[in-house]
mmCIF file of C-alpha atoms in Angstrom:
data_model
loop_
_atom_site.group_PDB
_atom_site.id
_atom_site.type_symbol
_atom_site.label_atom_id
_atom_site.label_comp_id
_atom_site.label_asym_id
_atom_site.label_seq_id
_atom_site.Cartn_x
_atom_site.Cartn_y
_atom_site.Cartn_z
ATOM 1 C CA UNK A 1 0.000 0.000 0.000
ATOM 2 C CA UNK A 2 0.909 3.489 -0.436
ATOM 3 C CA UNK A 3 1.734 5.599 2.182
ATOM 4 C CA UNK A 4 0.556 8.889 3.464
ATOM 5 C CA UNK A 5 1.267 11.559 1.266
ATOM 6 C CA UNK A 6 1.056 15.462 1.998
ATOM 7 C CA UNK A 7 1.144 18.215 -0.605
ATOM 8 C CA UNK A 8 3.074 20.468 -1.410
ATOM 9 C CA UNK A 9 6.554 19.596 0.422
ATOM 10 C CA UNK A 10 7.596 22.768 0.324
ATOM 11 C CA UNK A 11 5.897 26.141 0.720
ATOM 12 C CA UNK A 12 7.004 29.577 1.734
ATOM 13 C CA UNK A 13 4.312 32.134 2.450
ATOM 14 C CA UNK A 14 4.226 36.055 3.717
ATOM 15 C CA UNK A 15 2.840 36.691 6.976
ATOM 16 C CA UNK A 16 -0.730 37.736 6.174
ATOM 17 C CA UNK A 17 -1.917 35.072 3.839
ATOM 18 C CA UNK A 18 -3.600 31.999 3.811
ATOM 19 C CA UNK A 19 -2.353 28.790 2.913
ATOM 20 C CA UNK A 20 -3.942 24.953 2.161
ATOM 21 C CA UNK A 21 -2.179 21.940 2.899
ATOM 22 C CA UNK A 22 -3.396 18.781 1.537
ATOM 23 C CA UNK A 23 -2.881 14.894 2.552
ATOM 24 C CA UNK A 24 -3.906 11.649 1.336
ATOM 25 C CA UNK A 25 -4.306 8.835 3.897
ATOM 26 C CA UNK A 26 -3.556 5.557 3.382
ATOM 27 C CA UNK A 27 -6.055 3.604 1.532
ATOM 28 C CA UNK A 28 -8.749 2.223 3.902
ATOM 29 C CA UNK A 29 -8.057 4.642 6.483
ATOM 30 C CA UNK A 30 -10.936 6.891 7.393
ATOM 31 C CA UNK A 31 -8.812 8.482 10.443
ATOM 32 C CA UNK A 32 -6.696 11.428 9.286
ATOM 33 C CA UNK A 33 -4.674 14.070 12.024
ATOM 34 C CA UNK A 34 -2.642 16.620 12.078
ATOM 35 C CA UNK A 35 0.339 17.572 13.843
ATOM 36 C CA UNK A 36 2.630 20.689 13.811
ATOM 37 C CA UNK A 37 6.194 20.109 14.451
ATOM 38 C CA UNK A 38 8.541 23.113 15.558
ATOM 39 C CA UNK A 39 12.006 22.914 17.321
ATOM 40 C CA UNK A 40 10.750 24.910 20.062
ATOM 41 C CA UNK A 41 7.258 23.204 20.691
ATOM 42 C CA UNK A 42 7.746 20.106 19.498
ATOM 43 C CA UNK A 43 5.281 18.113 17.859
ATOM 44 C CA UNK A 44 2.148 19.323 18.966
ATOM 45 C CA UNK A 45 -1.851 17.667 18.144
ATOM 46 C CA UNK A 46 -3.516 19.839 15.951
ATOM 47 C CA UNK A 47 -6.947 17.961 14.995
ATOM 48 C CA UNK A 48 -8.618 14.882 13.579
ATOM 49 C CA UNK A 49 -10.970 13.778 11.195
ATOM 50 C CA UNK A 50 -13.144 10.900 10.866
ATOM 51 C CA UNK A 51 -15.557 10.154 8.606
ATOM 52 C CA UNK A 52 -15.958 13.704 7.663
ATOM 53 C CA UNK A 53 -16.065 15.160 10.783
ATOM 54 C CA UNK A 54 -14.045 16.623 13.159
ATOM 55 C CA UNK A 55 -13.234 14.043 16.186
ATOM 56 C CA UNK A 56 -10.769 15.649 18.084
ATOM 57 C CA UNK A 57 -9.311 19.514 18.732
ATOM 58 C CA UNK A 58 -6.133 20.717 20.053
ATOM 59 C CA UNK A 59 -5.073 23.825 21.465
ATOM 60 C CA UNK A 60 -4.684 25.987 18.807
ATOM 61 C CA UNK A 61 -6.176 29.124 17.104
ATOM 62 C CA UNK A 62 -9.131 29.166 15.196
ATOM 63 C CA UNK A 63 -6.797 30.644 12.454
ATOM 64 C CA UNK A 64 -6.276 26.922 11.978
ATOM 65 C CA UNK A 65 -9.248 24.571 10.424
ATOM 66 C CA UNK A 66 -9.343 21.350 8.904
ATOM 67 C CA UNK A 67 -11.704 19.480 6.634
ATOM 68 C CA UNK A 68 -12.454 15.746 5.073
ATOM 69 C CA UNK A 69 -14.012 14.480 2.315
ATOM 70 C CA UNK A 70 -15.662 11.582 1.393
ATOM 71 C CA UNK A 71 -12.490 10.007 0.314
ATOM 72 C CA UNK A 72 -11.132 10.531 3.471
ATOM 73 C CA UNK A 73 -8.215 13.274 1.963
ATOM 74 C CA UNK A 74 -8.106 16.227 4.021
ATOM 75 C CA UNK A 75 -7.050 19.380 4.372
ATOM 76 C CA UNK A 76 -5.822 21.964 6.882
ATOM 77 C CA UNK A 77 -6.178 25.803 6.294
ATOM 78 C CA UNK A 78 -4.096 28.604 8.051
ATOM 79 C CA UNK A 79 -5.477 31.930 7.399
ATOM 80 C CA UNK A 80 -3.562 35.492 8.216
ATOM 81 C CA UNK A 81 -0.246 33.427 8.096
ATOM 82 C CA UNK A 82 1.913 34.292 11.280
ATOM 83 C CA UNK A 83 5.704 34.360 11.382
ATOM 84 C CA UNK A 84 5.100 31.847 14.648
ATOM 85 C CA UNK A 85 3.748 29.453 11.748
ATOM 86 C CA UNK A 86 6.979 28.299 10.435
ATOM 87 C CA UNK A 87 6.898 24.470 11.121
ATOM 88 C CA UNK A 88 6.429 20.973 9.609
ATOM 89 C CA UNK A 89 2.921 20.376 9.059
ATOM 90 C CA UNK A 90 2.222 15.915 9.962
ATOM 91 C CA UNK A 91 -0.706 14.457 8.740
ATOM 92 C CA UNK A 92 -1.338 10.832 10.233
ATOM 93 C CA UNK A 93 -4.082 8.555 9.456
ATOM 94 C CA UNK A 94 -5.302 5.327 10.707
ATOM 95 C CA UNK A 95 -7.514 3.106 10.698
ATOM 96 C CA UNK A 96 -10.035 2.415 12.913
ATOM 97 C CA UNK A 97 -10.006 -1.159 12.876
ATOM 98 C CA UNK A 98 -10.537 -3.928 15.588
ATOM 99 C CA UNK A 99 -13.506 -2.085 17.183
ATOM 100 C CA UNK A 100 -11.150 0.150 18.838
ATOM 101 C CA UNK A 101 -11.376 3.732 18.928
ATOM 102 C CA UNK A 102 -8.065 4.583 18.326
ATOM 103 C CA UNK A 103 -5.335 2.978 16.672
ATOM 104 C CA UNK A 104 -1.836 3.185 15.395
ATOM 105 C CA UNK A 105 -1.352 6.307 13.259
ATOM 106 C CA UNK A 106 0.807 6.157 10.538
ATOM 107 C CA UNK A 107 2.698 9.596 9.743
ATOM 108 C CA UNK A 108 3.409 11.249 6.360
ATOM 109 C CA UNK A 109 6.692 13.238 5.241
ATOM 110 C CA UNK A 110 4.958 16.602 6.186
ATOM 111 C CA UNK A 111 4.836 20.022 4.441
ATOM 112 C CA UNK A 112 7.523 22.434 5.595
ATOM 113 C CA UNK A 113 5.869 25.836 5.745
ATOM 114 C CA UNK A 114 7.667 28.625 5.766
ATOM 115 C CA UNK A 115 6.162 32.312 6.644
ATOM 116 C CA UNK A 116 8.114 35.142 6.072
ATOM 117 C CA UNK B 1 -4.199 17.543 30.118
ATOM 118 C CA UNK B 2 -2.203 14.652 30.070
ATOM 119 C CA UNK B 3 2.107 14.959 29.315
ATOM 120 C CA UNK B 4 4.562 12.999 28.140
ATOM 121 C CA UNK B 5 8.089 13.637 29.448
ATOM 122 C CA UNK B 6 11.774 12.581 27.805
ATOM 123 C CA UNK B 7 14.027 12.428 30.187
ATOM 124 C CA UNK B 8 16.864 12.525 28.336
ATOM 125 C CA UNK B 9 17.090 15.003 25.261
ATOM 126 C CA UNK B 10 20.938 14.233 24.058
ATOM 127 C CA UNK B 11 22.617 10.624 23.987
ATOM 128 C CA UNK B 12 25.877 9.331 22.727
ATOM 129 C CA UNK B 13 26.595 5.989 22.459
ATOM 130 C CA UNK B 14 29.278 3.635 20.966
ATOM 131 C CA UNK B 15 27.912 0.913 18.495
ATOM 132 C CA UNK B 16 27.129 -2.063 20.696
ATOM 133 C CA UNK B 17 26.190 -0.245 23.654
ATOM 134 C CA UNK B 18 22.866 -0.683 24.887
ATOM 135 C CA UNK B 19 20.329 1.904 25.370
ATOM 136 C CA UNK B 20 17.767 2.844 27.320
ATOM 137 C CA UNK B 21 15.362 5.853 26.982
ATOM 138 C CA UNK B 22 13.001 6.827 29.718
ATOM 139 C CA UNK B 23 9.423 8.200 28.950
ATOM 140 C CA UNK B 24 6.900 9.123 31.843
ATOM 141 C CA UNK B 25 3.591 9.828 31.115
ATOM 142 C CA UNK B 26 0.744 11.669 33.119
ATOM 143 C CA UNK B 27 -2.756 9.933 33.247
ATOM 144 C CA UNK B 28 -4.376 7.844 35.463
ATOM 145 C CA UNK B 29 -6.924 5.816 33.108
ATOM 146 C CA UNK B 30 -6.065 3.736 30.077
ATOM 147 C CA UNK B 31 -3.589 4.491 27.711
ATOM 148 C CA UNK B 32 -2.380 3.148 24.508
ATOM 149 C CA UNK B 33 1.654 4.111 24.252
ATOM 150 C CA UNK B 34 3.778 4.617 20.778
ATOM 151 C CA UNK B 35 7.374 5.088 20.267
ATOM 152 C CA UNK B 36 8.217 6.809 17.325
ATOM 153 C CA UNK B 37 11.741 7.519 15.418
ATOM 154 C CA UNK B 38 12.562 9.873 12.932
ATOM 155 C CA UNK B 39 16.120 8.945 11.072
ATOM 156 C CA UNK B 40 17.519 12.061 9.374
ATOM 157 C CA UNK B 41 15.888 13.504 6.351
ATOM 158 C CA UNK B 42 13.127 10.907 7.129
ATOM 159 C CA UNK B 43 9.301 10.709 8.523
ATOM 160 C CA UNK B 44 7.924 9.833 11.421
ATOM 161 C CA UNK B 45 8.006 5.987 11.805
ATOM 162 C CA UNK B 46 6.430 3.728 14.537
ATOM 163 C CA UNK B 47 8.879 1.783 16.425
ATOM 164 C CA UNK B 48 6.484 -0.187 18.348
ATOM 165 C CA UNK B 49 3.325 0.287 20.566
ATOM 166 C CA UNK B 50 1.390 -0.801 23.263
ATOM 167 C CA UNK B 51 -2.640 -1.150 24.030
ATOM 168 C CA UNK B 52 -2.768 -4.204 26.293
ATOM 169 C CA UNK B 53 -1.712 -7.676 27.309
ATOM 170 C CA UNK B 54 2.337 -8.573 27.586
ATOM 171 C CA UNK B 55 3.732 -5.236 28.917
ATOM 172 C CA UNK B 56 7.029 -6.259 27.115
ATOM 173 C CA UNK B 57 6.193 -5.357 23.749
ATOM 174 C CA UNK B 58 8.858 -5.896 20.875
ATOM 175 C CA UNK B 59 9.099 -4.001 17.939
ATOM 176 C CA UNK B 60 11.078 -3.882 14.814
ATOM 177 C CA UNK B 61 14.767 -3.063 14.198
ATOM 178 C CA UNK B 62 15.560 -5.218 17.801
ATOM 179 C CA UNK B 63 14.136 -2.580 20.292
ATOM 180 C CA UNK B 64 12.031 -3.623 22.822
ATOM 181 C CA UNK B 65 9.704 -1.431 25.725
ATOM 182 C CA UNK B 66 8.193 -2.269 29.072
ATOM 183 C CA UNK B 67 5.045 -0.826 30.183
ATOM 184 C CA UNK B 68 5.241 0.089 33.614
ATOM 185 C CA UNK B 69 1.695 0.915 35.070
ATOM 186 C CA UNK B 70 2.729 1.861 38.891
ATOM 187 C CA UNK B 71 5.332 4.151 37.483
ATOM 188 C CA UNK B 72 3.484 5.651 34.227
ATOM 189 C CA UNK B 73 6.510 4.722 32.356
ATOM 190 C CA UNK B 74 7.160 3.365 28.895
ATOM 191 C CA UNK B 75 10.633 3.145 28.795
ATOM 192 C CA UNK B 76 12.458 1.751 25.213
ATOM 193 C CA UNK B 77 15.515 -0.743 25.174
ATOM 194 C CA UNK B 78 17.902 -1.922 22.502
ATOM 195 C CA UNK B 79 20.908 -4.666 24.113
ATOM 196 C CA UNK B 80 23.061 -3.257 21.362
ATOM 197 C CA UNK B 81 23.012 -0.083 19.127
ATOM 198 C CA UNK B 82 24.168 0.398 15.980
ATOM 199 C CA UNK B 83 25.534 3.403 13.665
ATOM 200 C CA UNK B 84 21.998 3.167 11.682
ATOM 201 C CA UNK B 85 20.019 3.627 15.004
ATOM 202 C CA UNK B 86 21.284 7.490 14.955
ATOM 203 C CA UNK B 87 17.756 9.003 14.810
ATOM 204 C CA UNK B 88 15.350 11.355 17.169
ATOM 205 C CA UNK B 89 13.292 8.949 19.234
ATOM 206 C CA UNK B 90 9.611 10.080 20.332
ATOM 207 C CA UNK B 91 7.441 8.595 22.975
ATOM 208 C CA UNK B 92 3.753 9.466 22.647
ATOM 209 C CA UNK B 93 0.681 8.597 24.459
ATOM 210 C CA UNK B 94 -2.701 8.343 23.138
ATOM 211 C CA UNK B 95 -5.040 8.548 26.600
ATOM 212 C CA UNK B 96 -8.593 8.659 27.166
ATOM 213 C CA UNK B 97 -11.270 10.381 25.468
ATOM 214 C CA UNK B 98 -11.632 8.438 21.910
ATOM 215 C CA UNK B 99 -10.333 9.109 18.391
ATOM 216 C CA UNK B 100 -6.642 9.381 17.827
ATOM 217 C CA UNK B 101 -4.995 12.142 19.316
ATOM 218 C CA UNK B 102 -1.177 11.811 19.922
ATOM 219 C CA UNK B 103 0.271 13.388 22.875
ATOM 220 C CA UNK B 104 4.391 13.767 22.338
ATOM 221 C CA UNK B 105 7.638 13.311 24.398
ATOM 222 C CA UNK B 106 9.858 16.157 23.652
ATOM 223 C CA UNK B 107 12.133 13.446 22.024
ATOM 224 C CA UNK B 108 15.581 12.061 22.080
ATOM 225 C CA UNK B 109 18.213 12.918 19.298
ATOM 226 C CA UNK B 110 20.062 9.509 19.743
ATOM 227 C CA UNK B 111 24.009 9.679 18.297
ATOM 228 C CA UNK B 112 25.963 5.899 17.929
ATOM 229 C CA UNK B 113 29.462 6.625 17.354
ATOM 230 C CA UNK B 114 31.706 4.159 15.562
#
């Protein structure tokens, strides 16, 4: 199977804009998260989707949204970009097999966003 | 809110050392418990995990964990390193509350000298 896969790899932003990123979960998995990964915060829960909907929140702006789609992809949005924003961008997905509510998550290569 | 704490965030090692990496965690109710590694240039892979049953859980690459419950510790073991085990190492708990929501360790940058 293919991995997770996150578009683009790369991006570089000015502080004030918005910005998409995109991620395809593995196929069969109907979990997707996202995680933001700094040097000085770590990597740190941003939300999850499942089945369309959001499932779980972290602690973070409402600058930041998600969505899902029927085909499970998702995306995260960042609006009024913040130099603060600079990270890696995770998406994980899983699925939700075994009758378990959670499960092991399975991490793409991320999207390095870079506001300046 | 439940944390996950690394104790140590820098460790050198000669090739066939062993290692040890300590991870605490805070939260009294059930927990399902992940190490991750990241090798250089790489992403975020899973190591091994634990959601019940044998608290000695093995997992690939020859590293092994024990799941402590009286101590809230998840510790990760390897009897001998090697130069390709030079990685950042991540412990992360998943506690409570349904869905799949990761919370990390600080992580480990791991360095196996020759």
């Amino acid at each position: 199977k293919a991995g997770v896969t996150q578009t683009p790899r790369y991006l570089i932003k000015t502080r004030g804009q918005q910005v998409t990123l995109s991620c395809s979960p593995i196929s069969g998995h109907r979990s997707v998260s996202w995680y933001q990964q700094t040097p000085g915060q770590g990597l740190q829960f941003l939300f999850e989707y499942f089945s369309e909907t959001q499932r779980n929140k972290g602690n973070f702006p409402g600058r930041f949204s998600g969505r899902q789609f029927s085909n499970s992809r998702s995306e995260m949005n960042v609006s009024t970009l913040e130099l603060g924003d600079s990270a890696l961008y995770l998406c994980a997905s899983s699925s939700p097999g075994s009758g378990r509510l959670t499960d092991t998550q399975y991490f793409g290569p991320g999207t390095r966003l870079t506001v300046l | 809110a439940q944390s996950v704490s690394q104790h140590n965030h820098h460790v050198i090692l000669s090739e066939a050392a062993s290692l040890e990496l300590g991870c605490n965690y805070s939260y009294g109710g059930t927990v399902n418990l992940f190490w991750y590694v990241q090798y250089p240039g790489q992403h975020l892979q899973l190591l091994l995990k634990y959601f019940s049953g044998d608290p000695l859980v093995k997992g690939i690459k020859g590293f092994e964990a024990e799941f402590i419950k009286s101590k809230f510790s998840f510790n990760l073991r390897k009897p001998s390193v090697q130069w390709s085990d030079t990685a950042e190492y991540f412990c992360a708990v998943n506690a409570g509350g349904g869905g799949n929501k990761l919370t990390f360790g600080t992580g480990t940058q791991l360095k196996v000298e020759l």
